[in-house]
Coordinates of C-alpha atoms and ligand atoms in Angstrom, one line a residue:
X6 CA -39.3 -25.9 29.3
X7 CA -40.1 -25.0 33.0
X8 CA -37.3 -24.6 35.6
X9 CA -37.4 -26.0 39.0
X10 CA -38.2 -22.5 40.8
X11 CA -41.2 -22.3 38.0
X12 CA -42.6 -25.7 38.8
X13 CA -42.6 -25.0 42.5
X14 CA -44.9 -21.5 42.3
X15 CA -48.7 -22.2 42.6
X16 CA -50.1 -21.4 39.8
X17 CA -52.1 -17.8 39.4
X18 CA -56.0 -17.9 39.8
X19 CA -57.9 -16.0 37.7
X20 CA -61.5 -15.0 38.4
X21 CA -64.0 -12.6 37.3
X22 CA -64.3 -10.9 40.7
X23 CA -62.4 -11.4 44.0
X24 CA -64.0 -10.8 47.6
X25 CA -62.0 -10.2 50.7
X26 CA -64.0 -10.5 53.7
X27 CA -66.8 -13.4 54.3
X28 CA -68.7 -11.2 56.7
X29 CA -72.4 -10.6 55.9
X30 CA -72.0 -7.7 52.9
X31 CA -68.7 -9.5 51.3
X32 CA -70.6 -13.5 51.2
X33 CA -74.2 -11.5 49.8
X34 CA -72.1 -9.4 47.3
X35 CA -70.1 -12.9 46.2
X36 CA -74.1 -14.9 45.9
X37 CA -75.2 -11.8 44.1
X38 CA -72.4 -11.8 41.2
X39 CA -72.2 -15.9 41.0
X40 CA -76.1 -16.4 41.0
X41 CA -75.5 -14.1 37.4
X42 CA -72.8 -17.2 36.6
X43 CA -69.9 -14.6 37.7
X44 CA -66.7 -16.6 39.0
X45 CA -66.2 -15.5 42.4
X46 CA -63.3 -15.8 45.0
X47 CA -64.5 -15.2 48.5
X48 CA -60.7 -14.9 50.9
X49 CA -61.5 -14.9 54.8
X50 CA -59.4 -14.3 57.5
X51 CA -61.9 -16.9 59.7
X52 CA -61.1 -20.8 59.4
X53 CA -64.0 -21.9 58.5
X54 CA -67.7 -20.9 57.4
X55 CA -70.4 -20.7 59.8
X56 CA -73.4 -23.3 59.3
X57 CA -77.2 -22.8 60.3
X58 CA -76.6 -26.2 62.4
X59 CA -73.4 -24.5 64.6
X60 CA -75.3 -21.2 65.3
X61 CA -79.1 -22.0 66.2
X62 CA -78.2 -22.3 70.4
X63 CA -80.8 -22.1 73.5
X64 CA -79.5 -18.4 74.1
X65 CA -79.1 -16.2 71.4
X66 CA -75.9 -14.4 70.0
X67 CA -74.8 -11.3 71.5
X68 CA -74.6 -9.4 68.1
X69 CA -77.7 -9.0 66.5
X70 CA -79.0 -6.4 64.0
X71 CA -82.4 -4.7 63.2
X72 CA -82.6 -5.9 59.3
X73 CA -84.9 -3.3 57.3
X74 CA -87.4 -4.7 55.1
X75 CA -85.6 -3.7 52.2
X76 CA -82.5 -5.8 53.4
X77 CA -85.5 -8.5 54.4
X78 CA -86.3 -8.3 51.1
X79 CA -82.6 -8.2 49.6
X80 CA -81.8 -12.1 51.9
X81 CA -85.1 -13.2 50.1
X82 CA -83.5 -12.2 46.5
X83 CA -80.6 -14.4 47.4
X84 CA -82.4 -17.2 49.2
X85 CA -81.3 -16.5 52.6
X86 CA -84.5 -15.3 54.4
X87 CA -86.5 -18.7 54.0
X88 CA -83.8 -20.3 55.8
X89 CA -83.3 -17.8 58.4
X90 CA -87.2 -18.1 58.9
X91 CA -87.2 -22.1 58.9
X92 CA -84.9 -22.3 62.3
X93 CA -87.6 -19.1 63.7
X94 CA -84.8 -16.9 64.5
X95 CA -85.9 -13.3 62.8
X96 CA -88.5 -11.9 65.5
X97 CA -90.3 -9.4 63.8
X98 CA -90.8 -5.7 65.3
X99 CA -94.1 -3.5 64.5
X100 CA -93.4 -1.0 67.1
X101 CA -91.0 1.3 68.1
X102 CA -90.9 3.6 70.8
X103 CA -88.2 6.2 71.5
X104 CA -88.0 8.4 75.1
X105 CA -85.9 11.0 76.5
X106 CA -85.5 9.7 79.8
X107 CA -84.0 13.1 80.8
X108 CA -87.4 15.1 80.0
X109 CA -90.8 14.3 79.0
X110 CA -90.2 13.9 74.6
X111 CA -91.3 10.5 73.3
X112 CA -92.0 9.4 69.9
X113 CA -94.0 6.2 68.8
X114 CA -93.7 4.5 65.6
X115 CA -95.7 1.6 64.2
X116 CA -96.1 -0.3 61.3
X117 CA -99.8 0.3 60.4
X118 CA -99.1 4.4 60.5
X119 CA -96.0 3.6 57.8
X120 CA -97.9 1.5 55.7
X121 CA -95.7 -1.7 56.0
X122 CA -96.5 -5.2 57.3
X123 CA -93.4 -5.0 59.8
X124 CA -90.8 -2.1 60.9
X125 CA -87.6 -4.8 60.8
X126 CA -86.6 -7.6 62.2
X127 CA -83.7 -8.3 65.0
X128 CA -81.7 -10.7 64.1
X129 CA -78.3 -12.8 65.2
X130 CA -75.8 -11.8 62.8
X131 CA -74.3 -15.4 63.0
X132 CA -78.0 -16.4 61.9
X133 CA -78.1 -14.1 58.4
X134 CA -73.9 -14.7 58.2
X135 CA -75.2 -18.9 58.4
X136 CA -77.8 -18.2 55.3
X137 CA -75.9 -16.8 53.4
X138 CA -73.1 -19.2 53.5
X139 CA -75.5 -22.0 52.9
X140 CA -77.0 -20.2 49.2
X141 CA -73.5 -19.4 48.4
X142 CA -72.0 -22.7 48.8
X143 CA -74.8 -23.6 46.6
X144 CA -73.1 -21.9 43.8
X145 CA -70.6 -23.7 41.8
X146 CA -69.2 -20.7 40.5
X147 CA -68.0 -19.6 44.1
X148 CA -64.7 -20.3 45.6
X149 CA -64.1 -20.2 48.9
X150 CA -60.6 -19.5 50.4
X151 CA -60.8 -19.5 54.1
X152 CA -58.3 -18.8 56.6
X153 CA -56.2 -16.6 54.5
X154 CA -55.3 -13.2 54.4
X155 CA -53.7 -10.5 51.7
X156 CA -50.2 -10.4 52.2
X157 CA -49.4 -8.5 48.6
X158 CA -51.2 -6.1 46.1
X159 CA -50.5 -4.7 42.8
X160 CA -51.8 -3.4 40.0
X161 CA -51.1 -5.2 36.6
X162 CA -52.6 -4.6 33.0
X163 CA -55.2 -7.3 33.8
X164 CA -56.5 -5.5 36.9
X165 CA -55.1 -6.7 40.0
X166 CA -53.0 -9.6 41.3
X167 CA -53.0 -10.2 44.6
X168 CA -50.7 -12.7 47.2
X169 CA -52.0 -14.7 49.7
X170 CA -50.3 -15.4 52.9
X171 CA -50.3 -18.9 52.0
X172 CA -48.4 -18.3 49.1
X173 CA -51.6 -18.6 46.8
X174 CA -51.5 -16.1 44.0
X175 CA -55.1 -14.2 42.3
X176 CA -56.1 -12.5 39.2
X177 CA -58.6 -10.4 39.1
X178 CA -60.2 -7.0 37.3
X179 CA -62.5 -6.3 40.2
X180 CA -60.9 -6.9 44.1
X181 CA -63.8 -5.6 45.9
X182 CA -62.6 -4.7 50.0
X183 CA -65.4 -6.1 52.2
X184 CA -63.3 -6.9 55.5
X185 CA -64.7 -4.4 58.0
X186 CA -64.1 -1.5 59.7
X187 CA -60.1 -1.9 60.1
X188 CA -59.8 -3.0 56.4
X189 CA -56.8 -3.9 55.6
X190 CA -57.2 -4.1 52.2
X191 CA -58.5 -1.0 52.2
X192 CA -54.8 0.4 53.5
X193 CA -53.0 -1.8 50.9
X194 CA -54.9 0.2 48.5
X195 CA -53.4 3.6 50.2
X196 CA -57.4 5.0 50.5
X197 CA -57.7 7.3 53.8
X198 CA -60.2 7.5 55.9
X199 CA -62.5 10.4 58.0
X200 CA -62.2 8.9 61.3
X201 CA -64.7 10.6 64.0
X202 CA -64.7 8.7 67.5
X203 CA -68.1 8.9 68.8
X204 CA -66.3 8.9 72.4
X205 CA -68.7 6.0 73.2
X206 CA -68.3 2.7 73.5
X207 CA -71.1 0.4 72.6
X208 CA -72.1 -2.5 75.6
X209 CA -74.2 -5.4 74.1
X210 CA -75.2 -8.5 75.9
X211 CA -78.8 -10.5 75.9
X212 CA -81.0 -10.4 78.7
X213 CA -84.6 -12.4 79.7
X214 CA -87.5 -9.5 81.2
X215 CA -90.3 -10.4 83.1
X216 CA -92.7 -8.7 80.5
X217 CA -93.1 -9.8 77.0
X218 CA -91.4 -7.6 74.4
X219 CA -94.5 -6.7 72.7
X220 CA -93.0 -6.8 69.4
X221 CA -91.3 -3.5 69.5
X222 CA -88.2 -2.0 69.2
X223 CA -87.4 0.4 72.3
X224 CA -84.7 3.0 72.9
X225 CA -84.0 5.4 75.5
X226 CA -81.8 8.5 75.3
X227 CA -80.3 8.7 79.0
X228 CA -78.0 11.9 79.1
X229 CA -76.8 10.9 75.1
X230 CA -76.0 7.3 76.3
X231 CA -78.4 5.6 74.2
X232 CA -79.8 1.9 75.6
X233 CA -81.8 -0.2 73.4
X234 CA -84.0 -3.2 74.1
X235 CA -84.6 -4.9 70.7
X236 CA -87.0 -7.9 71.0
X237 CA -86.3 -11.4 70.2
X238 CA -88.4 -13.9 70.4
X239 CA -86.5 -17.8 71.2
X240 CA -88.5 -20.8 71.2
X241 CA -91.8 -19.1 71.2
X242 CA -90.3 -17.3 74.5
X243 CA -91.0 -13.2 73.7
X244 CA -89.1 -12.2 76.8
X245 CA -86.0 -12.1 75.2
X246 CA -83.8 -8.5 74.3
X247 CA -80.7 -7.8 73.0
X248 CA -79.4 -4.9 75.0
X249 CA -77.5 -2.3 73.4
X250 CA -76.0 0.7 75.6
X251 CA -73.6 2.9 74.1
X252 CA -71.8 5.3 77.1
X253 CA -68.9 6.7 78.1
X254 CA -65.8 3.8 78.9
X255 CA -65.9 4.4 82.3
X256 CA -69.5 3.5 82.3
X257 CA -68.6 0.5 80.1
X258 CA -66.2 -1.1 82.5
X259 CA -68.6 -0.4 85.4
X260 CA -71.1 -2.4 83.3
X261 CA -68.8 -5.1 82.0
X262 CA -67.2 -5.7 85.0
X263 CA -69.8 -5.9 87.5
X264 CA -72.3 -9.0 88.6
X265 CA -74.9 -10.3 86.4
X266 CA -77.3 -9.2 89.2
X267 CA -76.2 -5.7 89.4
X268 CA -76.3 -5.3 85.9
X269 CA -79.9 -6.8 85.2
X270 CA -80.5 -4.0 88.6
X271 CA -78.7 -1.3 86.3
X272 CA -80.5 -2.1 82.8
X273 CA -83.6 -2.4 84.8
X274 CA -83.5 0.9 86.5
X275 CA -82.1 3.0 83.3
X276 CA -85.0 1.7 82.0
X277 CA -87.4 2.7 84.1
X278 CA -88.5 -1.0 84.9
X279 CA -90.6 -0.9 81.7
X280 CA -90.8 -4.6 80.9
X281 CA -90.2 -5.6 84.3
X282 CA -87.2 -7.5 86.2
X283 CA -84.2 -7.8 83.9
X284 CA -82.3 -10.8 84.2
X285 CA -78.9 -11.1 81.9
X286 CA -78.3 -14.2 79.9
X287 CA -75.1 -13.4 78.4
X288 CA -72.1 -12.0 79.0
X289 CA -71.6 -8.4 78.4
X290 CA -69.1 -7.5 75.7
X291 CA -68.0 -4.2 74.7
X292 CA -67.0 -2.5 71.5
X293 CA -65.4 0.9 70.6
X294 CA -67.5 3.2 68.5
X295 CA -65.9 4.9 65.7
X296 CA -67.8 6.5 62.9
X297 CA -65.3 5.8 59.6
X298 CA -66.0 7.3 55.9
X299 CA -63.7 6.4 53.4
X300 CA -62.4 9.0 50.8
X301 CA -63.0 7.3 48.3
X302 CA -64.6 4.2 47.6
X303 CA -63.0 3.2 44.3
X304 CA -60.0 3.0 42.2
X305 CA -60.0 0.8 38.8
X306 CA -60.6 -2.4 39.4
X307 CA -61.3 -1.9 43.1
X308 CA -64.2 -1.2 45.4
X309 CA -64.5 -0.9 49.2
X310 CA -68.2 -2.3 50.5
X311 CA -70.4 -2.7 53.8
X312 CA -67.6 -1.0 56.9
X313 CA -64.9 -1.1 54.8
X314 CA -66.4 1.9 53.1
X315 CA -68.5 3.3 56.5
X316 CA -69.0 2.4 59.8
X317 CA -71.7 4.1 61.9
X318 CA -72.8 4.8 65.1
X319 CA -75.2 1.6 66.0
X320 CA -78.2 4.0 67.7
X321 CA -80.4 3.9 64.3
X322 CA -79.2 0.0 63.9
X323 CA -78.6 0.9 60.2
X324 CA -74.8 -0.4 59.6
X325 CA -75.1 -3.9 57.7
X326 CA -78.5 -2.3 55.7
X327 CA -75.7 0.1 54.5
X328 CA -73.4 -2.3 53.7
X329 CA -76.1 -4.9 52.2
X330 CA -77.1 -2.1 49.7
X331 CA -73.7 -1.5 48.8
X332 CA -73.5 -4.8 48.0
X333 CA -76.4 -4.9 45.9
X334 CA -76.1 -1.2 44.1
X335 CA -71.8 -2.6 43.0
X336 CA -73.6 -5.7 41.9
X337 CA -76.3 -4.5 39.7
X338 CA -73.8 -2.5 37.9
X339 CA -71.0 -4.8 37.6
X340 CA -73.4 -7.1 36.5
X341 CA -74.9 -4.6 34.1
X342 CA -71.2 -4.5 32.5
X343 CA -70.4 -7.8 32.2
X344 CA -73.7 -8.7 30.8
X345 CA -73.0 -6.4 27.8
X346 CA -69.1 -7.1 27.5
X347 CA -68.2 -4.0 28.6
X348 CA -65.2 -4.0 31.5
X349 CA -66.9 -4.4 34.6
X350 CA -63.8 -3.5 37.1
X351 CA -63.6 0.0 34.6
X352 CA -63.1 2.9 36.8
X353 CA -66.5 4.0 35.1
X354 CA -68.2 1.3 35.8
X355 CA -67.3 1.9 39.6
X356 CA -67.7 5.2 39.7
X357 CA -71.5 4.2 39.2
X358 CA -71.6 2.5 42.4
X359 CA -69.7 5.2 44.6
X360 CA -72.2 8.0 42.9
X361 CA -75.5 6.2 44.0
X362 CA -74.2 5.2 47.3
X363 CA -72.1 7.6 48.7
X364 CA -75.2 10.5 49.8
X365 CA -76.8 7.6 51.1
X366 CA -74.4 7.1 53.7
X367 CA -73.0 10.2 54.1
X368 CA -76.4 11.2 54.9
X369 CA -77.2 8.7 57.9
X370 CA -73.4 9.5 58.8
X371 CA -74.3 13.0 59.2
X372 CA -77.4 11.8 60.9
X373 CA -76.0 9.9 63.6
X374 CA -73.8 12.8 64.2
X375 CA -76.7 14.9 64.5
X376 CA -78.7 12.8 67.2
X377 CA -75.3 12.3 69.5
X378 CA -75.3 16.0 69.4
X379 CA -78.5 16.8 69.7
X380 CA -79.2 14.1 72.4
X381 CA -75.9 14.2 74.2
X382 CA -76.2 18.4 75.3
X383 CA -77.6 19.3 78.7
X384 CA -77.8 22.7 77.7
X385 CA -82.1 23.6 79.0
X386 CA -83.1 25.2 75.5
X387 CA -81.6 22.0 73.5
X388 CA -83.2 20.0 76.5
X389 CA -86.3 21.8 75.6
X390 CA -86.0 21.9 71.9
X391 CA -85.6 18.1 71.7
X392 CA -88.3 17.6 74.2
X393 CA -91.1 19.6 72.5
X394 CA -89.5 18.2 69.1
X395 CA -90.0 14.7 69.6
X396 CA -93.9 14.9 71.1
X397 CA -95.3 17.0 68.6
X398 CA -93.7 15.1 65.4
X399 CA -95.4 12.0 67.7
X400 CA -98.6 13.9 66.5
X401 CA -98.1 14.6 62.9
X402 CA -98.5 11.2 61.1
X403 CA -97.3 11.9 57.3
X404 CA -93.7 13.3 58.9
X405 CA -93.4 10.2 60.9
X406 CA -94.4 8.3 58.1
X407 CA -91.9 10.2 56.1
X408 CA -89.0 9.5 58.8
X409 CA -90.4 5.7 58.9
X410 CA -89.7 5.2 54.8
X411 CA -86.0 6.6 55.6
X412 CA -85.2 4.0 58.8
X413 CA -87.1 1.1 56.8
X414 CA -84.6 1.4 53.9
X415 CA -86.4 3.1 51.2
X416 CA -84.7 5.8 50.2
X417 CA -83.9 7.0 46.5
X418 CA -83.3 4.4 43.6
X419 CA -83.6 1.0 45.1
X420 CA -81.1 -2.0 43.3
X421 CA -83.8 -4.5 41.1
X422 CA -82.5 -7.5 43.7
X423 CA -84.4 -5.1 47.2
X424 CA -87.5 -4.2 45.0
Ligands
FAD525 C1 -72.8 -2.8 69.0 C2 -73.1 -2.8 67.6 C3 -74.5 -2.9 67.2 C4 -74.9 -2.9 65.9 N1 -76.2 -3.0 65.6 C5 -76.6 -2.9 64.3 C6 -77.9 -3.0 63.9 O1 -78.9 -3.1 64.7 N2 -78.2 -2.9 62.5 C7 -77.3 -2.8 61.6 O2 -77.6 -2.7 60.4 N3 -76.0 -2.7 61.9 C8 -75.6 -2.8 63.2 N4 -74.3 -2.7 63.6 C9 -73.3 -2.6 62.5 C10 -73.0 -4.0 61.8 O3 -72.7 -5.0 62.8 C11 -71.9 -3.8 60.8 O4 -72.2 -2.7 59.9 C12 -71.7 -5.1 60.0 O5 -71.4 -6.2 60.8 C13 -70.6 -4.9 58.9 O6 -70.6 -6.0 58.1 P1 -69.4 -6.2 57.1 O7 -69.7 -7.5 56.4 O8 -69.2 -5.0 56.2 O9 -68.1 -6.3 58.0 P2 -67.7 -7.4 59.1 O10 -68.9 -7.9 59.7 O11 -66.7 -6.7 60.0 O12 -67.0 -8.6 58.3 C14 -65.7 -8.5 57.8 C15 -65.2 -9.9 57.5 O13 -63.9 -9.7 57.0 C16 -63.0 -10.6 57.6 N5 -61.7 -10.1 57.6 C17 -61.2 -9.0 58.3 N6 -59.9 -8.7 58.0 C18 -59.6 -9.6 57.0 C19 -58.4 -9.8 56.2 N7 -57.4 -9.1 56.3 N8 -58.4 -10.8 55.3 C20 -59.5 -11.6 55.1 N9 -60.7 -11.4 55.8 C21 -60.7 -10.5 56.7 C22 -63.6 -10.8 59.0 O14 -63.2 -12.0 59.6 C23 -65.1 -10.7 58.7 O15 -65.6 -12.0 58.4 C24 -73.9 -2.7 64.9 C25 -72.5 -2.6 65.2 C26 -72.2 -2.6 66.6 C27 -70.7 -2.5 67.0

């Protein structure tokens, strides 16, 4: 017999895995385990899913990111990619070109010299977020819980149970933490983090130039304040760039703050006027950049993915690649396990995942470090250094091609779904 207080508690869900963040590494990781007929809960702090309808505006999104072909070819795995392609909003990039605008270094990268079709694409993150909802909600085995949060964890003998703030109560051996940077779930689970600011803040906005982007990717390295033009191409229109400058705060209130006229004047002239007039499209929004590294990125039955796990300074634009290859490395083994029976949330089992990914991104963590330092110093024989670096690696093809295979994505043992 039940008692009233029993009849009144929400039952307790039970699922094979349970997601907690729908941003774009949680919703590929969910589509990954429920194409393999995995029950999936997806949790999400946001109301409601985006849809390709909502997103596709005259003006692109602010937030965009430079996809590698090995993510490219990740979205295509899961479906994703032909849609994103069908609304025309990935504009390919074959060049890049990279310039200290404090001496005379430059580098030049193109896709013929690495051997690939295309260096990346730059793309609206609302745009891949949008696919990927669409192929998920596809699957019947995924369950969406928006606008909730984690209010409760514990561990039981069946993995863990968690408590929704709604009152809602979940089951699950594998909670994977996929909800950012500031994870939450991540501090539920009492993991630290190495926190490193970059003592930058990142300023993005979209802008319209009076040259045509020419299909590449450009950077330059004012005084270690890096500004970015990546191409996008709207409506056939290849004028368009999202702008990314990461500089000191000070800087970063000048250039929020100010007219839209004096900041197309400011971009234009840091950029030594190379695609012509700048005119902003957008707003210009601001974000704090901290590079984050988890201690660990598993505990039985629990993973931390995508910037729950890392988050990176944006100048290499290789954040969500990270996070997408986290997402597909914890899949192919979990999947492995299930497959053969064997406990996939095992402490074993996720052990696998942290092993093959963790040099991965410590690596490009260390990286990023490297060029702020490296970039950022006004000492002459550093000046010099990076000056005479740069142009002569521009003339020695096979160690550009090298670097080229690292940005692109392919690095190590790639996952069977980004082959
Ligand atoms: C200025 C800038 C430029 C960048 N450019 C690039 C680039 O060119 N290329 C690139 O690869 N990367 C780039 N990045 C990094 C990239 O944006 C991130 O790595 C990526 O968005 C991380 O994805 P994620 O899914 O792990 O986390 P997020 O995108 O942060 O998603 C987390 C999700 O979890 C949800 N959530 C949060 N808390 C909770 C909670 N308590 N409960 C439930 N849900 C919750 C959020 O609503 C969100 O949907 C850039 C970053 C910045 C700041």
């Amino acid at each position: 017999m039940t008692t009233q207080s029993e009849a009144a508690k929400p039952p307790v869900a039970r699922f094979d895995a349970v997601i907690v963040g729908a941003g774009m590494v949680g919703t590929a990781l969910a589509g990954l385990l429920a194409r393999e007929g995995m029950r999936v809960a997806l949790v999400e702090a946001k109301e409601a899913p985006l849809h390709l309808d909502d997103v596709v505006g005259d003006i692109p999104a602010a937030r965009v990111s430079a996809l590698t072909p090995v993510s490219q070819r990740l979205l295509t795995h899961l479906g994703a990619w032909s849609a994103m392609a069908t609304v025309r909003r990935v504009t390919p990039y074959r060049y890049m070109q990279v310039w200290d605008a404090e001496g005379s270094g430059h580098i030049h990268f193109s896709a013929d010299e690495a051997g690939t079709a295309v260096l990346g694409h730059i793309v609206e993150n609302d745009i891949t977020l949008a696919a990927l909802n669409g192929q998920v909600a596809k699957l019947p085995t995924v369950t969406r819980l928006d606008g909730a949060r984690v209010s409760a964890l514990q561990t039981t003998a069946g993995g863990r149970w968690l408590v929704l703030d709604d009152g809602r109560q979940l089951q699950t051996p594998l909670l994977v933490a996929a909800d950012g940077a500031r994870s939450a779930l991540r501090e539920l689970a009492g993991i630290s983090v190495a926190e490193e600011s970059m003592e930058q803040e990142a300023v993005v906005t979209t802008v319209r130039c009076e040259q045509p982007h020419g299909a590449t990717a450009r950077q330059a390295f004012i005084g270690g304040r890096p500004l970015a033009f990546l191409p996008l191409t709207v409506n056939g229109d290849d004028r368009y760039c999202s702008i990314v400058w990461s500089t000191t705060s000070e800087h970063a209130n000048e250039l929020t703050g100010c007219a839209p006229e004096a900041l197309g004047q400011a971009l234009g002239e840091a950029f030594d006027h190379r695609l012509g007039r700048v005119v902003p499209v957008d707003s210009a929004y601001r974000f704090p950049l901290i590079q984050r590294h988890a201690k660990q990125y598993v505990q039985p039955n629990f993973a931390l993915v995508g910037d729950a796990a890392h988050s990176i300074h944006p100048l290499a634009g290789q954040g969500v690649n990270l996070g997408l290859m986290d997402a597909a490395v914890l899949a192919e083994e979990v999947v492995a396990a299930w497959r053969r029976g064997a406990p996939w949330g095992s402490l074993a089992t996720l052990s696998r995942y942290e092993r093959r990914r963790r040099l991965d991104n410590s690596a490009m963590l260390g990286l990023m470090k490297g060029f702020k330092l490296l970039f950022g110093s006004h000492q002459p024989v550093l000046t010099l250094a990076r000056n005479v670096g740069m142009s002569s690696m521009n003339q020695l093809v096979p160690l550009k091609r090298l670097v080229m295979r690292q940005a692109t994505g392919e690095r190590g043992r790639l996952p069977a779904s980004c082959r």
